[in-house]
Coordinates of C-alpha atoms in Angstrom, one line a residue:
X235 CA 7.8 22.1 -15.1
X236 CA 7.4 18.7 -13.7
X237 CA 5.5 17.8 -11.0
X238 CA 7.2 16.2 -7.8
X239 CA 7.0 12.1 -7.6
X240 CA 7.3 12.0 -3.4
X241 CA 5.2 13.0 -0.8
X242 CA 7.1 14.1 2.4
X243 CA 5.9 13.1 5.6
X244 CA 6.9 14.6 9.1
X245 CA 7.3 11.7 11.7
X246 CA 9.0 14.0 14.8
X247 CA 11.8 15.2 13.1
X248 CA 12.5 12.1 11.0
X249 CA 11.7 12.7 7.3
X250 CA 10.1 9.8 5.0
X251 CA 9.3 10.0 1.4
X252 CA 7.7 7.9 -0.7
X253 CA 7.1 7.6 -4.4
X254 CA 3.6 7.8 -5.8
X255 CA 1.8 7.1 -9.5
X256 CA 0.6 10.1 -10.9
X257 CA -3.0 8.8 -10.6
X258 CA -2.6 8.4 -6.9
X259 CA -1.1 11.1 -5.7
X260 CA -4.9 13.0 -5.8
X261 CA -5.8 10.1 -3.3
X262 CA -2.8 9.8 -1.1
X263 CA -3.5 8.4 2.6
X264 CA -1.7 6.6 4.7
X265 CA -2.9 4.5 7.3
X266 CA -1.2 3.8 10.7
X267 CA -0.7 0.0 9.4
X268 CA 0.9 1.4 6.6
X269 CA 3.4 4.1 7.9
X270 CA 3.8 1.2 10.9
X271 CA 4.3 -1.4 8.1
X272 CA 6.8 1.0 6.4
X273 CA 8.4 2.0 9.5
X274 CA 9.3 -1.7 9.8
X275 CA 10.1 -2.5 6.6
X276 CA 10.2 -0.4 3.6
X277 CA 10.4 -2.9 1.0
X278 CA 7.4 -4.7 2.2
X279 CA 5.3 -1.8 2.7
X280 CA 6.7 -1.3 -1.2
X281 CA 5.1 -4.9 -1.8
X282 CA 1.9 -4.6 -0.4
X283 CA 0.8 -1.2 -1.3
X284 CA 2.7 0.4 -3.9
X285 CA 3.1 -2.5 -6.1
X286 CA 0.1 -4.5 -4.5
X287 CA 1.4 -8.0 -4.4
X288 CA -0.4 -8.3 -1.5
X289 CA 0.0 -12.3 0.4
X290 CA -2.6 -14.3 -0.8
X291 CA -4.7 -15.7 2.5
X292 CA -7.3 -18.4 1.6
X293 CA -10.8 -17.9 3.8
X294 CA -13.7 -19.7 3.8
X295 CA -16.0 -17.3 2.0
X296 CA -13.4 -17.2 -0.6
X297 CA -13.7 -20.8 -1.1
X298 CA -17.1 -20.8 -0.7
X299 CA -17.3 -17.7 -3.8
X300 CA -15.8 -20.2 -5.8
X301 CA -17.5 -22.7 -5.8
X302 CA -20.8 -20.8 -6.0
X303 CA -19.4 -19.2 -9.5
X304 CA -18.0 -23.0 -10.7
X305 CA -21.9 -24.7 -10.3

């Protein structure tokens, strides 16, 4: 038998489902960024946290890290 690859979720009465990994499915949550993100745009949400390509925001203690490890 094999095993089921969404997870249903209940939003009041509007059903969303969404695909998991097999190794993620023990350790499914979903934020209220996330279902909001989702909600807005499922392709993104796709993006970010299934796939994690995740935008690429440049801080100072990044920049900092970096240099640190280049000395």
């Amino acid at each position: 038998m094999q095993e089921e690859k969404t997870v249903p979720i209940d939003t009041s009465g509007e059903s969303v489902e969404i695909e998991l990994k097999e190794d993620e499915k023990k350790k499914a949550r979903i934020s209220w960024s996330q279902f909001s993100m989702y909600r807005t745009c499922p392709h993104r949400w796709e993006l970010n946290y299934a796939k994690k390509l995740r935008k690429f925001i440049p801080s100072i203690h990044l920049i900092f890290g970096t240099a640190m490890h280049e000395v």
